[in-house]
Amino acid sequence: MRGTATRIFAAAIAIAIAIAVAAGGASASGKRPADKPAPVCATPDLTTPRDPSNPLALPTPPTNGDPLAGAHFFVDGPRHGQAAGAIASMLGMNPMTFPNSYSWVQFEATYGSMFNAQEQALAKIAGQEETQNISLYAEGGGDGAILAQTRKILCDNAAADPNPVTVPVLSTFFIYPHGQFCPNLSALRGWQGTFIRDVDEMAEGVGEKRAVILEEIDSIGTSSCLHGKTLTLWLHDLKWESGRFSQLPHAVVYQEAGYSDAGGPLWTASRLWKAGVNQIEGFYTNGTHFAWSSKEIKWAEKVSTDLFRMSHHTYRAHFVVNTAQNGQGPKLNPHPVTQGIENLCNPPGRGLGRMPTGNVDPTFDGYTFNGLDGFLWTGVPGRSHNSNCPGGPWQPAGVFDPRFALELAQNANQKLGPGYPSEPYQLPERRRAGALRRGAEGQESPARPAGRRLPGPGAPA
């Protein structure tokens, strides 16, 4: 089992680091001084105080206790959007010639009639939420870099989505010293100043704006390589980061929690508790894996139950599931002990999973799952996991690969998992309106109470 876990978290962290490097490198151009924010910001500051039942200050407040219900997540345009830019390139255009404010809706309306079958498939990705990664590599690193990058995304890039109440989804990658996997205690201690600065700068950049924040991809899922004082400091840093982001008036924050095919629920809950998850909404799962949504939900419900017990019944953690590449489930390795359970290296036959949404009570096909806040894509579907994966050549790790993205798009399916029906990749709103609230056995289930989150205890020792 130890060999399996090692293979899983080694592959996962390699993916996470590569994505962070690629995201940082891609955004380094156009840097401006950190003390000169854009004069007009596409994502406005909100003057209203935080409403715990509607922290994103959505025009139609959620009535079911899910802060993501009804949210419109940021859809990027061809200048910065990975899939949108790839389609523009396939049509012979330079994506960088489009202004920041040119939206995907405009692009599709203008050029959609020119799309061939491949471009139509990639449009399944381009038309959906695109999580923006803010990493230690952003803008080249250094003092003021994270602040500049955060403002660039929220004020400049966000102009690509004309929806008046767009909610950006941001992910962080700050905790790893120089991107180092499994750091030793000395490296982690030496990184404290940079880590605190980066988190502080991102928090300052978000300020009073709407945002969903997904913290530190793979930070719990791969933490089994850390022990003793190193693990204690690691979890302390995660706790500090959650505490810092919890101060943002209109942010909804989730910690990374790993995946159902690696750490057990109690092990995961214990680490999340020590990492201060009770300060925020909850956690997210499946960040770099392909596990079925139904497996992740069942596992996450157990994690949440264990956290509820640890808090002496004062805190209910809620969760979101990454569905960027799990529409066909995982490709299992033939020798899991030596290879890891899942093939994480651009595995063939995989597909896009559920479309990103916070409207999951019930889901469009009529299911209600306790604790589920939404389905999100924690990274752009189609980012290569490594250049030397079988079946190559592929783009380097973390770089959007149209061939991999195309395979995911062509195999897209909103099926939740084994035993659930195959679902087409369009979201018929008429089905949502008539959906029953069905439990696991197909029976009607009561709606979740509005006051889902109980007062949290003091910080754990």
PDB file of C-alpha atoms in Angstrom, residues 96-361:
ATOM      1  CA  MET A  96      -3.163  37.858 -28.429  1.00  0.00           C
ATOM      2  CA  THR A  97      -4.643  40.197 -31.034  1.00  0.00           C
ATOM      3  CA  PHE A  98      -7.999  40.057 -29.242  1.00  0.00           C
ATOM      4  CA  PRO A  99      -8.588  42.590 -26.445  1.00  0.00           C
ATOM      5  CA  ASN A 100      -9.027  41.436 -22.859  1.00  0.00           C
ATOM      6  CA  SER A 101     -12.695  42.353 -23.082  1.00  0.00           C
ATOM      7  CA  TYR A 102     -13.444  40.088 -26.053  1.00  0.00           C
ATOM      8  CA  SER A 103     -15.606  37.331 -24.589  1.00  0.00           C
ATOM      9  CA  TRP A 104     -16.085  33.711 -25.540  1.00  0.00           C
ATOM     10  CA  VAL A 105     -19.743  34.521 -26.257  1.00  0.00           C
ATOM     11  CA  GLN A 106     -18.667  37.133 -28.814  1.00  0.00           C
ATOM     12  CA  PHE A 107     -16.068  34.833 -30.329  1.00  0.00           C
ATOM     13  CA  GLU A 108     -18.458  31.905 -30.724  1.00  0.00           C
ATOM     14  CA  ALA A 109     -21.217  34.111 -32.134  1.00  0.00           C
ATOM     15  CA  THR A 110     -18.821  35.597 -34.702  1.00  0.00           C
ATOM     16  CA  TYR A 111     -16.781  32.566 -35.708  1.00  0.00           C
ATOM     17  CA  GLY A 112     -18.833  29.564 -34.547  1.00  0.00           C
ATOM     18  CA  SER A 113     -20.139  28.885 -38.049  1.00  0.00           C
ATOM     19  CA  MET A 114     -16.525  28.268 -39.096  1.00  0.00           C
ATOM     20  CA  PHE A 115     -15.864  25.609 -36.438  1.00  0.00           C
ATOM     21  CA  ASN A 116     -15.059  22.128 -37.715  1.00  0.00           C
ATOM     22  CA  ALA A 117     -15.817  19.029 -35.675  1.00  0.00           C
ATOM     23  CA  GLN A 118     -12.643  19.338 -33.577  1.00  0.00           C
ATOM     24  CA  GLU A 119     -13.221  22.998 -32.816  1.00  0.00           C
ATOM     25  CA  GLN A 120     -16.829  22.282 -31.890  1.00  0.00           C
ATOM     26  CA  ALA A 121     -15.576  19.646 -29.448  1.00  0.00           C
ATOM     27  CA  LEU A 122     -13.046  22.025 -27.860  1.00  0.00           C
ATOM     28  CA  ALA A 123     -15.852  24.570 -27.484  1.00  0.00           C
ATOM     29  CA  LYS A 124     -17.204  22.289 -24.727  1.00  0.00           C
ATOM     30  CA  ILE A 125     -14.183  23.401 -22.688  1.00  0.00           C
ATOM     31  CA  ALA A 126     -13.953  26.995 -23.898  1.00  0.00           C
ATOM     32  CA  GLY A 127     -17.541  27.752 -22.917  1.00  0.00           C
ATOM     33  CA  GLN A 128     -17.127  26.671 -19.300  1.00  0.00           C
ATOM     34  CA  GLU A 129     -15.600  28.037 -16.112  1.00  0.00           C
ATOM     35  CA  GLU A 130     -11.817  28.442 -16.193  1.00  0.00           C
ATOM     36  CA  THR A 131     -10.053  28.356 -12.836  1.00  0.00           C
ATOM     37  CA  GLN A 132      -7.207  30.862 -12.605  1.00  0.00           C
ATOM     38  CA  ASN A 133      -4.067  29.524 -10.940  1.00  0.00           C
ATOM     39  CA  ILE A 134      -2.038  31.995  -8.873  1.00  0.00           C
ATOM     40  CA  SER A 135       1.272  30.418  -8.022  1.00  0.00           C
ATOM     41  CA  LEU A 136       4.659  31.245  -6.549  1.00  0.00           C
ATOM     42  CA  TYR A 137       5.929  31.508 -10.151  1.00  0.00           C
ATOM     43  CA  ALA A 138       3.403  34.171 -11.199  1.00  0.00           C
ATOM     44  CA  GLU A 139       4.881  37.319 -12.771  1.00  0.00           C
ATOM     45  CA  GLY A 140       8.314  35.801 -12.219  1.00  0.00           C
ATOM     46  CA  GLY A 141       7.963  35.765  -8.424  1.00  0.00           C
ATOM     47  CA  GLY A 142       9.413  38.383  -6.140  1.00  0.00           C
ATOM     48  CA  ASP A 143       8.016  41.188  -4.051  1.00  0.00           C
ATOM     49  CA  GLY A 144       4.720  42.463  -5.429  1.00  0.00           C
ATOM     50  CA  ALA A 145       4.390  39.751  -8.091  1.00  0.00           C
ATOM     51  CA  ILE A 146       1.423  37.895  -6.586  1.00  0.00           C
ATOM     52  CA  LEU A 147      -0.424  41.149  -5.954  1.00  0.00           C
ATOM     53  CA  ALA A 148       0.159  42.227  -9.552  1.00  0.00           C
ATOM     54  CA  GLN A 149      -0.962  38.872 -10.943  1.00  0.00           C
ATOM     55  CA  THR A 150      -4.090  38.769  -8.785  1.00  0.00           C
ATOM     56  CA  ARG A 151      -5.059  42.258  -9.893  1.00  0.00           C
ATOM     57  CA  LYS A 152      -4.301  41.434 -13.513  1.00  0.00           C
ATOM     58  CA  ILE A 153      -6.650  38.452 -13.432  1.00  0.00           C
ATOM     59  CA  LEU A 154      -9.444  40.152 -11.514  1.00  0.00           C
ATOM     60  CA  CYS A 155      -9.238  43.564 -13.153  1.00  0.00           C
ATOM     61  CA  ASP A 156      -7.946  42.965 -16.690  1.00  0.00           C
ATOM     62  CA  ASN A 157      -8.534  39.348 -17.732  1.00  0.00           C
ATOM     63  CA  ALA A 158     -11.952  39.226 -16.078  1.00  0.00           C
ATOM     64  CA  ALA A 159     -13.204  41.803 -18.576  1.00  0.00           C
ATOM     65  CA  ALA A 160     -13.641  38.851 -20.963  1.00  0.00           C
ATOM     66  CA  ASP A 161     -16.811  37.790 -19.151  1.00  0.00           C
ATOM     67  CA  PRO A 162     -19.551  40.423 -19.524  1.00  0.00           C
ATOM     68  CA  ASN A 163     -21.849  38.840 -16.932  1.00  0.00           C
ATOM     69  CA  PRO A 164     -22.441  41.605 -14.365  1.00  0.00           C
ATOM     70  CA  VAL A 165     -22.036  39.200 -11.437  1.00  0.00           C
ATOM     71  CA  THR A 166     -19.155  37.003 -12.551  1.00  0.00           C
ATOM     72  CA  VAL A 167     -17.497  34.948  -9.806  1.00  0.00           C
ATOM     73  CA  PRO A 168     -13.814  34.154 -10.477  1.00  0.00           C
ATOM     74  CA  VAL A 169     -12.472  30.815  -9.282  1.00  0.00           C
ATOM     75  CA  LEU A 170      -8.859  31.060  -8.094  1.00  0.00           C
ATOM     76  CA  SER A 171      -6.445  28.329  -7.037  1.00  0.00           C
ATOM     77  CA  THR A 172      -3.237  28.788  -5.052  1.00  0.00           C
ATOM     78  CA  PHE A 173       0.208  27.197  -5.172  1.00  0.00           C
ATOM     79  CA  PHE A 174       2.363  28.934  -2.560  1.00  0.00           C
ATOM     80  CA  ILE A 175       3.253  26.432   0.132  1.00  0.00           C
ATOM     81  CA  TYR A 176       5.915  24.382  -1.700  1.00  0.00           C
ATOM     82  CA  PRO A 177       9.430  25.851  -1.172  1.00  0.00           C
ATOM     83  CA  HIS A 178      10.635  26.761  -4.686  1.00  0.00           C
ATOM     84  CA  GLY A 179       8.083  24.229  -5.915  1.00  0.00           C
ATOM     85  CA  GLN A 180       9.859  21.452  -3.989  1.00  0.00           C
ATOM     86  CA  PHE A 181       7.938  18.239  -3.442  1.00  0.00           C
ATOM     87  CA  CYS A 182       8.208  16.686   0.053  1.00  0.00           C
ATOM     88  CA  PRO A 183      10.342  19.493   1.518  1.00  0.00           C
ATOM     89  CA  ASN A 184      12.470  18.920   4.586  1.00  0.00           C
ATOM     90  CA  LEU A 185      12.037  20.970   7.738  1.00  0.00           C
ATOM     91  CA  SER A 186      14.888  23.343   6.933  1.00  0.00           C
ATOM     92  CA  ALA A 187      13.489  24.154   3.490  1.00  0.00           C
ATOM     93  CA  LEU A 188      10.001  24.694   4.857  1.00  0.00           C
ATOM     94  CA  ARG A 189      11.256  26.959   7.640  1.00  0.00           C
ATOM     95  CA  GLY A 190      13.299  28.964   5.169  1.00  0.00           C
ATOM     96  CA  TRP A 191      10.220  29.448   2.987  1.00  0.00           C
ATOM     97  CA  GLN A 192       8.021  31.012   5.670  1.00  0.00           C
ATOM     98  CA  GLY A 193       8.656  34.626   4.708  1.00  0.00           C
ATOM     99  CA  THR A 194       7.929  34.038   1.017  1.00  0.00           C
ATOM    100  CA  PHE A 195       4.853  31.938   1.763  1.00  0.00           C
ATOM    101  CA  ILE A 196       3.341  34.526   4.088  1.00  0.00           C
ATOM    102  CA  ARG A 197       4.105  37.332   1.641  1.00  0.00           C
ATOM    103  CA  ASP A 198       2.507  35.493  -1.276  1.00  0.00           C
ATOM    104  CA  VAL A 199      -0.692  34.673   0.630  1.00  0.00           C
ATOM    105  CA  ASP A 200      -0.903  38.223   1.994  1.00  0.00           C
ATOM    106  CA  GLU A 201      -0.478  39.711  -1.484  1.00  0.00           C
ATOM    107  CA  MET A 202      -3.180  37.511  -2.977  1.00  0.00           C
ATOM    108  CA  ALA A 203      -5.521  38.382  -0.107  1.00  0.00           C
ATOM    109  CA  GLU A 204      -4.832  42.061  -0.691  1.00  0.00           C
ATOM    110  CA  GLY A 205      -5.501  41.627  -4.412  1.00  0.00           C
ATOM    111  CA  VAL A 206      -8.844  39.937  -3.794  1.00  0.00           C
ATOM    112  CA  GLY A 207      -9.853  42.403  -1.098  1.00  0.00           C
ATOM    113  CA  GLU A 208     -13.602  43.000  -1.140  1.00  0.00           C
ATOM    114  CA  LYS A 209     -14.213  41.269  -4.476  1.00  0.00           C
ATOM    115  CA  ARG A 210     -16.170  38.094  -5.095  1.00  0.00           C
ATOM    116  CA  ALA A 211     -14.052  34.966  -5.379  1.00  0.00           C
ATOM    117  CA  VAL A 212     -14.034  31.231  -4.850  1.00  0.00           C
ATOM    118  CA  ILE A 213     -10.588  30.109  -3.654  1.00  0.00           C
ATOM    119  CA  LEU A 214      -9.271  26.555  -3.962  1.00  0.00           C
ATOM    120  CA  GLU A 215      -6.207  26.315  -1.756  1.00  0.00           C
ATOM    121  CA  GLU A 216      -2.900  24.558  -2.457  1.00  0.00           C
ATOM    122  CA  ILE A 217      -3.563  21.734  -4.891  1.00  0.00           C
ATOM    123  CA  ASP A 218      -2.362  18.319  -3.607  1.00  0.00           C
ATOM    124  CA  SER A 219      -1.251  19.753  -0.257  1.00  0.00           C
ATOM    125  CA  ILE A 220      -3.209  17.194   1.801  1.00  0.00           C
ATOM    126  CA  GLY A 221      -3.382  14.478  -0.840  1.00  0.00           C
ATOM    127  CA  THR A 222       0.401  14.188  -1.020  1.00  0.00           C
ATOM    128  CA  SER A 223       1.272  15.056   2.584  1.00  0.00           C
ATOM    129  CA  SER A 224       1.882  11.427   3.584  1.00  0.00           C
ATOM    130  CA  CYS A 225       5.560  11.970   2.726  1.00  0.00           C
ATOM    131  CA  LEU A 226       5.847  14.505   5.580  1.00  0.00           C
ATOM    132  CA  HIS A 227       6.416  13.532   9.200  1.00  0.00           C
ATOM    133  CA  GLY A 228       7.115  14.941  12.633  1.00  0.00           C
ATOM    134  CA  LYS A 229       7.935  18.646  12.877  1.00  0.00           C
ATOM    135  CA  THR A 230       7.857  19.026   9.107  1.00  0.00           C
ATOM    136  CA  LEU A 231       4.258  17.803   8.942  1.00  0.00           C
ATOM    137  CA  THR A 232       3.307  19.964  11.914  1.00  0.00           C
ATOM    138  CA  LEU A 233       4.683  23.080  10.249  1.00  0.00           C
ATOM    139  CA  TRP A 234       3.076  22.141   6.917  1.00  0.00           C
ATOM    140  CA  LEU A 235      -0.362  21.846   8.503  1.00  0.00           C
ATOM    141  CA  HIS A 236       0.248  25.025  10.482  1.00  0.00           C
ATOM    142  CA  ASP A 237       0.954  26.875   7.227  1.00  0.00           C
ATOM    143  CA  LEU A 238      -2.230  25.549   5.657  1.00  0.00           C
ATOM    144  CA  LYS A 239      -4.140  26.631   8.750  1.00  0.00           C
ATOM    145  CA  TRP A 240      -2.635  30.108   8.540  1.00  0.00           C
ATOM    146  CA  GLU A 241      -3.531  30.413   4.849  1.00  0.00           C
ATOM    147  CA  SER A 242      -7.139  29.411   5.485  1.00  0.00           C
ATOM    148  CA  GLY A 243      -7.322  31.850   8.357  1.00  0.00           C
ATOM    149  CA  ARG A 244      -6.005  34.675   6.186  1.00  0.00           C
ATOM    150  CA  PHE A 245      -8.465  34.001   3.374  1.00  0.00           C
ATOM    151  CA  SER A 246     -11.330  33.582   5.843  1.00  0.00           C
ATOM    152  CA  GLN A 247     -10.964  37.315   6.563  1.00  0.00           C
ATOM    153  CA  LEU A 248     -11.994  38.218   3.001  1.00  0.00           C
ATOM    154  CA  PRO A 249     -15.609  39.407   3.155  1.00  0.00           C
ATOM    155  CA  HIS A 250     -16.824  37.953  -0.136  1.00  0.00           C
ATOM    156  CA  ALA A 251     -14.645  34.882  -0.662  1.00  0.00           C
ATOM    157  CA  VAL A 252     -15.754  31.264  -0.334  1.00  0.00           C
ATOM    158  CA  VAL A 253     -12.746  29.070   0.430  1.00  0.00           C
ATOM    159  CA  TYR A 254     -12.060  25.333   0.166  1.00  0.00           C
ATOM    160  CA  GLN A 255      -8.970  23.402   1.263  1.00  0.00           C
ATOM    161  CA  GLU A 256      -7.531  20.623  -0.875  1.00  0.00           C
ATOM    162  CA  ALA A 257      -8.372  17.208   0.580  1.00  0.00           C
ATOM    163  CA  GLY A 258      -6.915  14.625  -1.777  1.00  0.00           C
ATOM    164  CA  TYR A 259      -8.859  11.893  -3.583  1.00  0.00           C
ATOM    165  CA  SER A 260     -10.997   8.866  -2.800  1.00  0.00           C
ATOM    166  CA  ASP A 261      -8.445   6.384  -4.158  1.00  0.00           C
ATOM    167  CA  ALA A 262      -5.607   7.460  -1.879  1.00  0.00           C
ATOM    168  CA  GLY A 263      -6.020   8.601   1.748  1.00  0.00           C
ATOM    169  CA  GLY A 264      -8.770   7.157   3.917  1.00  0.00           C
ATOM    170  CA  PRO A 265     -11.577   9.431   5.173  1.00  0.00           C
ATOM    171  CA  LEU A 266     -10.462   9.500   8.824  1.00  0.00           C
ATOM    172  CA  TRP A 267      -6.803  10.107   7.893  1.00  0.00           C
ATOM    173  CA  THR A 268      -7.887  12.937   5.594  1.00  0.00           C
ATOM    174  CA  ALA A 269     -10.241  14.471   8.144  1.00  0.00           C
ATOM    175  CA  SER A 270      -7.539  14.432  10.808  1.00  0.00           C
ATOM    176  CA  ARG A 271      -5.145  16.379   8.592  1.00  0.00           C
ATOM    177  CA  LEU A 272      -7.822  18.810   7.462  1.00  0.00           C
ATOM    178  CA  TRP A 273      -8.781  19.444  11.085  1.00  0.00           C
ATOM    179  CA  LYS A 274      -5.196  20.188  12.058  1.00  0.00           C
ATOM    180  CA  ALA A 275      -4.981  22.419   8.967  1.00  0.00           C
ATOM    181  CA  GLY A 276      -7.841  24.550  10.304  1.00  0.00           C
ATOM    182  CA  VAL A 277     -10.526  23.661   7.795  1.00  0.00           C
ATOM    183  CA  ASN A 278     -13.154  24.753  10.331  1.00  0.00           C
ATOM    184  CA  GLN A 279     -12.278  28.374   9.533  1.00  0.00           C
ATOM    185  CA  ILE A 280     -13.691  28.109   6.000  1.00  0.00           C
ATOM    186  CA  GLU A 281     -16.526  26.526   3.987  1.00  0.00           C
ATOM    187  CA  GLY A 282     -14.838  23.158   3.556  1.00  0.00           C
ATOM    188  CA  PHE A 283     -12.686  21.234   1.078  1.00  0.00           C
ATOM    189  CA  TYR A 284     -12.384  20.081  -2.528  1.00  0.00           C
ATOM    190  CA  THR A 285     -11.495  16.659  -3.905  1.00  0.00           C
ATOM    191  CA  ASN A 286     -10.108  14.921  -7.016  1.00  0.00           C
ATOM    192  CA  GLY A 287      -7.882  17.887  -7.912  1.00  0.00           C
ATOM    193  CA  THR A 288      -5.451  15.953 -10.134  1.00  0.00           C
ATOM    194  CA  HIS A 289      -7.229  12.610 -10.454  1.00  0.00           C
ATOM    195  CA  PHE A 290      -9.903  11.048 -12.691  1.00  0.00           C
ATOM    196  CA  ALA A 291     -12.020   9.319 -10.030  1.00  0.00           C
ATOM    197  CA  TRP A 292     -15.783   9.082 -10.581  1.00  0.00           C
ATOM    198  CA  SER A 293     -17.811  11.883  -9.016  1.00  0.00           C
ATOM    199  CA  SER A 294     -20.000   9.384  -7.154  1.00  0.00           C
ATOM    200  CA  LYS A 295     -16.923   7.823  -5.536  1.00  0.00           C
ATOM    201  CA  GLU A 296     -15.597  11.241  -4.547  1.00  0.00           C
ATOM    202  CA  ILE A 297     -18.948  12.338  -3.097  1.00  0.00           C
ATOM    203  CA  LYS A 298     -19.348   9.174  -1.016  1.00  0.00           C
ATOM    204  CA  TRP A 299     -15.796   9.530   0.287  1.00  0.00           C
ATOM    205  CA  ALA A 300     -16.168  13.268   0.941  1.00  0.00           C
ATOM    206  CA  GLU A 301     -19.359  12.694   2.917  1.00  0.00           C
ATOM    207  CA  LYS A 302     -17.393  10.372   5.219  1.00  0.00           C
ATOM    208  CA  VAL A 303     -14.631  12.966   5.590  1.00  0.00           C
ATOM    209  CA  SER A 304     -17.237  15.571   6.487  1.00  0.00           C
ATOM    210  CA  THR A 305     -18.844  13.247   9.034  1.00  0.00           C
ATOM    211  CA  ASP A 306     -15.485  12.588  10.673  1.00  0.00           C
ATOM    212  CA  LEU A 307     -14.823  16.333  10.862  1.00  0.00           C
ATOM    213  CA  PHE A 308     -18.245  16.840  12.433  1.00  0.00           C
ATOM    214  CA  ARG A 309     -17.319  14.382  15.176  1.00  0.00           C
ATOM    215  CA  MET A 310     -13.901  15.973  15.692  1.00  0.00           C
ATOM    216  CA  SER A 311     -15.563  19.365  16.171  1.00  0.00           C
ATOM    217  CA  HIS A 312     -17.897  17.956  18.819  1.00  0.00           C
ATOM    218  CA  HIS A 313     -20.790  18.482  16.417  1.00  0.00           C
ATOM    219  CA  THR A 314     -20.161  22.197  15.884  1.00  0.00           C
ATOM    220  CA  TYR A 315     -18.814  22.291  12.303  1.00  0.00           C
ATOM    221  CA  ARG A 316     -20.112  20.787   9.075  1.00  0.00           C
ATOM    222  CA  ALA A 317     -17.563  20.888   6.269  1.00  0.00           C
ATOM    223  CA  HIS A 318     -18.952  21.073   2.753  1.00  0.00           C
ATOM    224  CA  PHE A 319     -17.142  20.241  -0.425  1.00  0.00           C
ATOM    225  CA  VAL A 320     -16.811  20.583  -4.187  1.00  0.00           C
ATOM    226  CA  VAL A 321     -15.625  17.919  -6.617  1.00  0.00           C
ATOM    227  CA  ASN A 322     -13.285  18.443  -9.561  1.00  0.00           C
ATOM    228  CA  THR A 323     -14.942  17.041 -12.692  1.00  0.00           C
ATOM    229  CA  ALA A 324     -12.504  18.303 -15.332  1.00  0.00           C
ATOM    230  CA  GLN A 325     -11.527  14.834 -16.531  1.00  0.00           C
ATOM    231  CA  ASN A 326     -13.643  12.189 -14.836  1.00  0.00           C
ATOM    232  CA  GLY A 327     -16.563  11.727 -17.240  1.00  0.00           C
ATOM    233  CA  GLN A 328     -15.307   8.237 -18.098  1.00  0.00           C
ATOM    234  CA  GLY A 329     -13.832   7.514 -14.691  1.00  0.00           C
ATOM    235  CA  PRO A 330     -10.189   6.570 -14.076  1.00  0.00           C
ATOM    236  CA  LYS A 331      -7.982   4.312 -16.159  1.00  0.00           C
ATOM    237  CA  LEU A 332      -6.775   1.802 -13.600  1.00  0.00           C
ATOM    238  CA  ASN A 333      -3.230   0.470 -13.748  1.00  0.00           C
ATOM    239  CA  PRO A 334      -2.747  -3.304 -14.078  1.00  0.00           C
ATOM    240  CA  HIS A 335      -0.171  -3.330 -11.255  1.00  0.00           C
ATOM    241  CA  PRO A 336      -1.410  -0.809  -8.651  1.00  0.00           C
ATOM    242  CA  VAL A 337       1.220  -1.653  -6.034  1.00  0.00           C
ATOM    243  CA  THR A 338       4.093  -0.629  -8.292  1.00  0.00           C
ATOM    244  CA  GLN A 339       2.311   1.709 -10.715  1.00  0.00           C
ATOM    245  CA  GLY A 340      -0.247   3.463  -8.507  1.00  0.00           C
ATOM    246  CA  ILE A 341      -3.987   2.883  -8.684  1.00  0.00           C
ATOM    247  CA  GLU A 342      -4.728   5.352 -11.481  1.00  0.00           C
ATOM    248  CA  ASN A 343      -2.886   6.077 -14.690  1.00  0.00           C
ATOM    249  CA  LEU A 344      -2.338   9.836 -14.321  1.00  0.00           C
ATOM    250  CA  CYS A 345      -0.193  10.339 -17.438  1.00  0.00           C
ATOM    251  CA  ASN A 346      -2.584  11.595 -20.148  1.00  0.00           C
ATOM    252  CA  PRO A 347      -4.496   8.300 -19.991  1.00  0.00           C
ATOM    253  CA  PRO A 348      -6.442   7.403 -23.133  1.00  0.00           C
ATOM    254  CA  GLY A 349     -10.209   7.196 -23.282  1.00  0.00           C
ATOM    255  CA  ARG A 350     -10.897   9.753 -20.543  1.00  0.00           C
ATOM    256  CA  GLY A 351     -13.548  12.466 -20.844  1.00  0.00           C
ATOM    257  CA  LEU A 352     -14.866  15.698 -19.418  1.00  0.00           C
ATOM    258  CA  GLY A 353     -17.123  15.162 -16.430  1.00  0.00           C
ATOM    259  CA  ARG A 354     -19.883  17.298 -14.991  1.00  0.00           C
ATOM    260  CA  MET A 355     -20.113  20.869 -16.217  1.00  0.00           C
ATOM    261  CA  PRO A 356     -18.997  23.344 -13.543  1.00  0.00           C
ATOM    262  CA  THR A 357     -21.965  24.517 -11.494  1.00  0.00           C
ATOM    263  CA  GLY A 358     -23.061  25.421  -8.004  1.00  0.00           C
ATOM    264  CA  ASN A 359     -26.622  24.346  -8.762  1.00  0.00           C
ATOM    265  CA  VAL A 360     -26.508  20.892  -7.228  1.00  0.00           C
ATOM    266  CA  ASP A 361     -29.463  20.838  -4.846  1.00  0.00           C
TER     267      ASP A 361
END
